[in-house]
Amino acid sequence: MEQKFFVASCVFTEEYPELSKKIQSYIIERFNLPVIRCCVANYKVEEFENRMPENYREEWRKIEHYRKFPAGSTMVSLCHNCAAIFEEKHPEILRQSLWELILEDKNFCYKDFGGEKITVQDCWRSKENLSEQNAVREILRRMNFEIVELEENFEQTKFCGYSLYQPQPPRNPKLAPKRFLHGAQGLFLEHSQQEKEKLMREYCAKISTEKVTAYCHYCIRGLKLGGKNAIHLAQLLFESEKYF
């Protein structure tokens, strides 16, 4: 039987602790998958523990930080950094996005958004992942959104918020050089906050709809800095009552 496991993502969970808890509970209850925190063994364990909200810190500490799974296992994630690192560091492990896994759940209850228009933002960190991109759009269709596409979408996207306009963690190009070193020429250079905001506002001016969804926390940060009503796809799935 295929072994799957879910990587909760330290960075995503720090930013969306309550949402991460809901997703983890869903993963365990519906699919009975083991959950680990991080894609790298011993990476900033205490630092991320201390950065979690106080009311979630102890619960986060109880989650296994990292585990080595056997070859042929499938890593399920909602973080493109985690997926990129696994792709290059652990080619023996298969990868699946959370969105693809949700589509396997025939009993998932999708909220009906009544044909509202929403722009979908693809991410540079996962620009070649067509199966994930298609799953995102299928989920939006099942939620009865009218999808608006950007000119630079799918593998053409060059967007990952303002994360591409500041230095990246030193571990990334070491662990995933294809993506974060050789494939990132001219990116991850220092920009001032004012420059980042200008770049994000210029980018967001191309988005015609009131709402935009992305499935990357870095993309969401950039879209919000650019002045857009940006909602993470996970929020639409698990916390829609907060936004509509």
mmCIF file of C-alpha atoms in Angstrom:
data_model
loop_
_atom_site.group_PDB
_atom_site.id
_atom_site.type_symbol
_atom_site.label_atom_id
_atom_site.label_comp_id
_atom_site.label_asym_id
_atom_site.label_seq_id
_atom_site.Cartn_x
_atom_site.Cartn_y
_atom_site.Cartn_z
ATOM 1 C CA MET A 1 0.000 0.000 0.000
ATOM 2 C CA GLU A 2 1.298 3.444 -0.916
ATOM 3 C CA GLN A 3 2.651 5.428 2.039
ATOM 4 C CA LYS A 4 1.771 9.096 2.099
ATOM 5 C CA PHE A 5 2.712 11.752 4.630
ATOM 6 C CA PHE A 6 1.904 15.435 5.040
ATOM 7 C CA VAL A 7 4.403 18.244 5.620
ATOM 8 C CA ALA A 8 2.613 20.985 7.553
ATOM 9 C CA SER A 9 5.264 23.652 6.720
ATOM 10 C CA CYS A 10 6.876 25.733 9.443
ATOM 11 C CA VAL A 11 6.494 29.007 7.520
ATOM 12 C CA PHE A 12 2.862 28.432 6.486
ATOM 13 C CA THR A 13 1.913 27.366 10.023
ATOM 14 C CA GLU A 14 3.607 30.366 11.586
ATOM 15 C CA GLU A 15 1.546 32.636 9.318
ATOM 16 C CA TYR A 16 -1.738 30.701 9.485
ATOM 17 C CA PRO A 17 -1.663 28.662 12.729
ATOM 18 C CA GLU A 18 -5.419 28.106 13.090
ATOM 19 C CA LEU A 19 -5.795 27.259 9.414
ATOM 20 C CA SER A 20 -2.854 24.856 9.594
ATOM 21 C CA LYS A 21 -4.477 23.112 12.557
ATOM 22 C CA LYS A 22 -7.684 22.642 10.552
ATOM 23 C CA ILE A 23 -5.789 21.236 7.580
ATOM 24 C CA GLN A 24 -3.769 18.866 9.760
ATOM 25 C CA SER A 25 -6.945 17.632 11.466
ATOM 26 C CA TYR A 26 -8.569 17.059 8.081
ATOM 27 C CA ILE A 27 -5.519 15.165 6.785
ATOM 28 C CA ILE A 28 -5.462 12.905 9.856
ATOM 29 C CA GLU A 29 -9.208 12.320 10.119
ATOM 30 C CA ARG A 30 -9.934 11.830 6.416
ATOM 31 C CA PHE A 31 -6.737 10.149 5.167
ATOM 32 C CA ASN A 32 -5.019 8.988 8.371
ATOM 33 C CA LEU A 33 -1.665 10.340 7.170
ATOM 34 C CA PRO A 34 1.311 10.981 9.444
ATOM 35 C CA VAL A 35 2.133 14.688 9.781
ATOM 36 C CA ILE A 36 5.610 16.165 10.100
ATOM 37 C CA ARG A 37 6.472 19.820 10.526
ATOM 38 C CA CYS A 38 9.411 20.423 8.224
ATOM 39 C CA CYS A 39 11.053 19.339 4.964
ATOM 40 C CA VAL A 40 14.579 19.424 6.453
ATOM 41 C CA ALA A 41 15.832 17.543 9.509
ATOM 42 C CA ASN A 42 16.841 19.741 12.462
ATOM 43 C CA TYR A 43 16.123 23.009 10.621
ATOM 44 C CA LYS A 44 15.520 25.890 13.065
ATOM 45 C CA VAL A 45 13.434 23.641 15.295
ATOM 46 C CA GLU A 46 13.391 25.811 18.416
ATOM 47 C CA GLU A 47 13.276 29.044 16.442
ATOM 48 C CA PHE A 48 10.033 28.084 14.698
ATOM 49 C CA GLU A 49 8.597 26.675 17.928
ATOM 50 C CA ASN A 50 9.164 30.010 19.617
ATOM 51 C CA ARG A 51 7.699 31.917 16.660
ATOM 52 C CA MET A 52 4.375 30.109 16.931
ATOM 53 C CA PRO A 53 1.558 31.864 18.827
ATOM 54 C CA GLU A 54 1.701 31.042 22.508
ATOM 55 C CA ASN A 55 -1.668 29.261 22.427
ATOM 56 C CA TYR A 56 -0.406 26.869 19.735
ATOM 57 C CA ARG A 57 3.237 26.451 20.704
ATOM 58 C CA GLU A 58 2.886 23.323 22.823
ATOM 59 C CA GLU A 59 0.654 21.637 20.266
ATOM 60 C CA TRP A 60 3.197 22.390 17.529
ATOM 61 C CA ARG A 61 6.034 20.968 19.642
ATOM 62 C CA LYS A 62 4.190 17.658 19.888
ATOM 63 C CA ILE A 63 4.199 17.211 16.101
ATOM 64 C CA GLU A 64 7.161 15.206 14.848
ATOM 65 C CA HIS A 65 9.628 17.628 13.297
ATOM 66 C CA TYR A 66 10.946 15.369 10.535
ATOM 67 C CA ARG A 67 11.009 11.722 9.576
ATOM 68 C CA LYS A 68 12.719 9.839 6.794
ATOM 69 C CA PHE A 69 10.126 7.904 4.825
ATOM 70 C CA PRO A 70 10.927 4.937 2.541
ATOM 71 C CA ALA A 71 11.499 5.271 -1.193
ATOM 72 C CA GLY A 72 8.244 5.313 -3.128
ATOM 73 C CA SER A 73 6.403 7.198 -0.408
ATOM 74 C CA THR A 74 4.453 10.323 -1.366
ATOM 75 C CA MET A 75 5.046 13.661 0.289
ATOM 76 C CA VAL A 76 1.880 15.799 0.379
ATOM 77 C CA SER A 77 2.436 19.529 0.829
ATOM 78 C CA LEU A 78 0.981 22.982 0.429
ATOM 79 C CA CYS A 79 4.368 24.710 0.517
ATOM 80 C CA HIS A 80 6.289 25.045 -2.740
ATOM 81 C CA ASN A 81 9.573 25.456 -0.890
ATOM 82 C CA CYS A 82 9.063 22.100 0.801
ATOM 83 C CA ALA A 83 8.097 20.480 -2.499
ATOM 84 C CA ALA A 84 11.113 21.920 -4.348
ATOM 85 C CA ILE A 85 13.514 20.735 -1.660
ATOM 86 C CA PHE A 86 12.043 17.231 -1.665
ATOM 87 C CA GLU A 87 12.106 17.119 -5.462
ATOM 88 C CA GLU A 88 15.865 17.678 -5.573
ATOM 89 C CA LYS A 89 17.066 16.278 -2.246
ATOM 90 C CA HIS A 90 14.799 13.213 -2.168
ATOM 91 C CA PRO A 91 14.025 12.151 -5.756
ATOM 92 C CA GLU A 92 13.059 8.720 -4.403
ATOM 93 C CA ILE A 93 9.995 10.330 -2.762
ATOM 94 C CA LEU A 94 6.958 11.161 -4.899
ATOM 95 C CA ARG A 95 5.186 14.497 -4.478
ATOM 96 C CA GLN A 96 1.541 15.516 -4.414
ATOM 97 C CA SER A 97 -0.055 18.854 -3.636
ATOM 98 C CA LEU A 98 -2.710 19.191 -0.950
ATOM 99 C CA TRP A 99 -5.130 20.287 -3.694
ATOM 100 C CA GLU A 100 -4.675 17.040 -5.625
ATOM 101 C CA LEU A 101 -5.253 15.064 -2.436
ATOM 102 C CA ILE A 102 -8.463 16.973 -1.677
ATOM 103 C CA LEU A 103 -9.789 16.094 -5.128
ATOM 104 C CA GLU A 104 -9.467 12.420 -4.136
ATOM 105 C CA ASP A 105 -11.943 13.048 -1.304
ATOM 106 C CA LYS A 106 -15.340 12.314 -2.832
ATOM 107 C CA ASN A 107 -17.082 13.590 0.310
ATOM 108 C CA PHE A 108 -15.382 16.990 0.534
ATOM 109 C CA CYS A 109 -17.976 19.733 0.943
ATOM 110 C CA TYR A 110 -17.214 22.658 -1.379
ATOM 111 C CA LYS A 111 -18.811 26.011 -0.635
ATOM 112 C CA ASP A 112 -20.791 27.469 -3.547
ATOM 113 C CA PHE A 113 -19.571 30.972 -4.443
ATOM 114 C CA GLY A 114 -22.315 31.586 -6.969
ATOM 115 C CA GLY A 115 -20.262 32.201 -10.080
ATOM 116 C CA GLU A 116 -18.221 35.060 -8.622
ATOM 117 C CA LYS A 117 -15.179 36.035 -10.656
ATOM 118 C CA ILE A 118 -11.781 35.402 -9.102
ATOM 119 C CA THR A 119 -8.283 35.662 -10.540
ATOM 120 C CA VAL A 120 -5.958 32.729 -9.957
ATOM 121 C CA GLN A 121 -2.293 33.448 -9.338
ATOM 122 C CA ASP A 122 0.272 30.760 -10.165
ATOM 123 C CA CYS A 123 3.635 30.610 -8.398
ATOM 124 C CA TRP A 124 7.168 30.730 -9.800
ATOM 125 C CA ARG A 125 8.337 28.181 -7.228
ATOM 126 C CA SER A 126 6.008 25.596 -8.763
ATOM 127 C CA LYS A 127 5.617 26.892 -12.304
ATOM 128 C CA GLU A 128 6.168 23.535 -14.043
ATOM 129 C CA ASN A 129 3.781 21.612 -11.798
ATOM 130 C CA LEU A 130 0.862 21.267 -14.192
ATOM 131 C CA SER A 131 -0.949 18.639 -12.112
ATOM 132 C CA GLU A 132 -1.084 21.041 -9.157
ATOM 133 C CA GLN A 133 -2.133 23.971 -11.353
ATOM 134 C CA ASN A 134 -4.938 21.937 -12.898
ATOM 135 C CA ALA A 135 -6.071 20.730 -9.460
ATOM 136 C CA VAL A 136 -6.283 24.321 -8.213
ATOM 137 C CA ARG A 137 -8.534 25.273 -11.099
ATOM 138 C CA GLU A 138 -10.707 22.199 -10.682
ATOM 139 C CA ILE A 139 -11.221 23.064 -7.013
ATOM 140 C CA LEU A 140 -12.199 26.634 -7.951
ATOM 141 C CA ARG A 141 -14.682 25.257 -10.492
ATOM 142 C CA ARG A 142 -16.170 22.960 -7.855
ATOM 143 C CA MET A 143 -16.615 26.017 -5.628
ATOM 144 C CA ASN A 144 -18.495 27.637 -8.515
ATOM 145 C CA PHE A 145 -16.042 30.448 -9.225
ATOM 146 C CA GLU A 146 -15.629 31.988 -12.636
ATOM 147 C CA ILE A 147 -11.867 31.761 -13.082
ATOM 148 C CA VAL A 148 -10.023 34.734 -14.567
ATOM 149 C CA GLU A 149 -6.588 33.933 -15.933
ATOM 150 C CA LEU A 150 -3.573 36.222 -15.968
ATOM 151 C CA GLU A 151 -1.533 36.583 -19.142
ATOM 152 C CA GLU A 152 1.501 35.115 -17.359
ATOM 153 C CA ASN A 153 0.041 31.927 -15.935
ATOM 154 C CA PHE A 154 0.969 28.269 -15.591
ATOM 155 C CA GLU A 155 4.649 27.801 -16.647
ATOM 156 C CA GLN A 156 4.865 31.435 -17.792
ATOM 157 C CA THR A 157 4.452 32.895 -14.306
ATOM 158 C CA LYS A 158 7.333 34.902 -12.866
ATOM 159 C CA PHE A 159 5.559 35.796 -9.623
ATOM 160 C CA CYS A 160 6.184 34.806 -6.039
ATOM 161 C CA GLY A 161 5.274 38.014 -4.255
ATOM 162 C CA TYR A 162 8.128 40.136 -3.006
ATOM 163 C CA SER A 163 10.039 37.023 -1.897
ATOM 164 C CA LEU A 164 11.988 37.208 -5.169
ATOM 165 C CA TYR A 165 13.098 40.761 -4.352
ATOM 166 C CA GLN A 166 15.028 39.950 -1.189
ATOM 167 C CA PRO A 167 17.774 37.470 -0.242
ATOM 168 C CA GLN A 168 16.582 33.893 0.210
ATOM 169 C CA PRO A 169 17.544 31.568 3.082
ATOM 170 C CA PRO A 170 21.044 30.187 2.404
ATOM 171 C CA ARG A 171 19.777 26.607 2.715
ATOM 172 C CA ASN A 172 17.540 26.820 -0.368
ATOM 173 C CA PRO A 173 20.194 27.045 -3.127
ATOM 174 C CA LYS A 174 22.199 24.359 -1.320
ATOM 175 C CA LEU A 175 19.289 21.926 -1.046
ATOM 176 C CA ALA A 176 17.551 22.708 -4.337
ATOM 177 C CA PRO A 177 20.124 24.310 -6.664
ATOM 178 C CA LYS A 178 18.162 23.576 -9.840
ATOM 179 C CA ARG A 179 15.314 25.775 -8.626
ATOM 180 C CA PHE A 180 16.925 28.281 -6.304
ATOM 181 C CA LEU A 181 20.394 28.725 -7.812
ATOM 182 C CA HIS A 182 20.601 27.852 -11.507
ATOM 183 C CA GLY A 183 16.947 28.695 -12.127
ATOM 184 C CA ALA A 184 16.986 31.929 -10.137
ATOM 185 C CA GLN A 185 19.462 34.117 -11.994
ATOM 186 C CA GLY A 186 18.707 37.783 -11.332
ATOM 187 C CA LEU A 187 16.295 36.938 -8.503
ATOM 188 C CA PHE A 188 16.557 37.127 -4.719
ATOM 189 C CA LEU A 189 18.403 40.448 -4.803
ATOM 190 C CA GLU A 190 17.998 43.030 -2.046
ATOM 191 C CA HIS A 191 15.297 45.688 -2.575
ATOM 192 C CA SER A 192 14.063 48.351 -0.200
ATOM 193 C CA GLN A 193 10.568 48.130 1.258
ATOM 194 C CA GLN A 194 9.550 51.056 -0.925
ATOM 195 C CA GLU A 195 10.852 49.278 -4.040
ATOM 196 C CA LYS A 196 9.003 46.081 -3.104
ATOM 197 C CA GLU A 197 5.746 47.923 -2.618
ATOM 198 C CA LYS A 198 6.136 49.721 -5.955
ATOM 199 C CA LEU A 199 6.810 46.439 -7.760
ATOM 200 C CA MET A 200 3.820 44.756 -6.131
ATOM 201 C CA ARG A 201 1.471 47.652 -6.892
ATOM 202 C CA GLU A 202 2.584 47.678 -10.513
ATOM 203 C CA TYR A 203 1.990 43.953 -10.751
ATOM 204 C CA CYS A 204 -1.405 44.039 -9.039
ATOM 205 C CA ALA A 205 -2.597 46.777 -11.401
ATOM 206 C CA LYS A 206 -2.835 44.018 -14.035
ATOM 207 C CA ILE A 207 -5.411 42.098 -11.985
ATOM 208 C CA SER A 208 -8.928 43.091 -13.008
ATOM 209 C CA THR A 209 -11.045 41.260 -10.414
ATOM 210 C CA GLU A 210 -11.800 42.391 -6.877
ATOM 211 C CA LYS A 211 -10.577 39.092 -5.415
ATOM 212 C CA VAL A 212 -7.544 37.003 -6.267
ATOM 213 C CA THR A 213 -6.546 33.615 -4.915
ATOM 214 C CA ALA A 214 -3.111 32.023 -4.726
ATOM 215 C CA TYR A 215 -1.883 28.748 -3.295
ATOM 216 C CA CYS A 216 1.441 30.058 -1.995
ATOM 217 C CA HIS A 217 1.889 32.085 1.195
ATOM 218 C CA TYR A 218 4.661 34.172 -0.409
ATOM 219 C CA CYS A 219 2.398 35.042 -3.345
ATOM 220 C CA ILE A 220 -0.358 36.094 -0.931
ATOM 221 C CA ARG A 221 2.005 38.404 0.956
ATOM 222 C CA GLY A 222 2.998 40.124 -2.282
ATOM 223 C CA LEU A 223 -0.559 40.479 -3.562
ATOM 224 C CA LYS A 224 -1.644 42.041 -0.274
ATOM 225 C CA LEU A 225 1.310 44.435 -0.319
ATOM 226 C CA GLY A 226 0.197 45.420 -3.816
ATOM 227 C CA GLY A 227 -3.240 46.335 -2.499
ATOM 228 C CA LYS A 228 -5.287 43.319 -3.627
ATOM 229 C CA ASN A 229 -7.943 41.391 -1.718
ATOM 230 C CA ALA A 230 -5.893 38.189 -1.781
ATOM 231 C CA ILE A 231 -7.179 34.957 -0.243
ATOM 232 C CA HIS A 232 -5.185 31.758 0.096
ATOM 233 C CA LEU A 233 -6.861 28.788 -1.561
ATOM 234 C CA ALA A 234 -6.702 26.932 1.764
ATOM 235 C CA GLN A 235 -8.723 29.750 3.339
ATOM 236 C CA LEU A 236 -11.404 29.380 0.661
ATOM 237 C CA LEU A 237 -11.579 25.654 1.407
ATOM 238 C CA PHE A 238 -11.389 25.652 5.204
ATOM 239 C CA GLU A 239 -12.278 29.179 6.399
ATOM 240 C CA SER A 240 -14.529 30.635 3.699
ATOM 241 C CA GLU A 241 -16.933 32.085 6.253
ATOM 242 C CA LYS A 242 -14.274 34.619 7.252
ATOM 243 C CA TYR A 243 -13.924 36.113 3.782
ATOM 244 C CA PHE A 244 -17.360 36.009 2.128
#
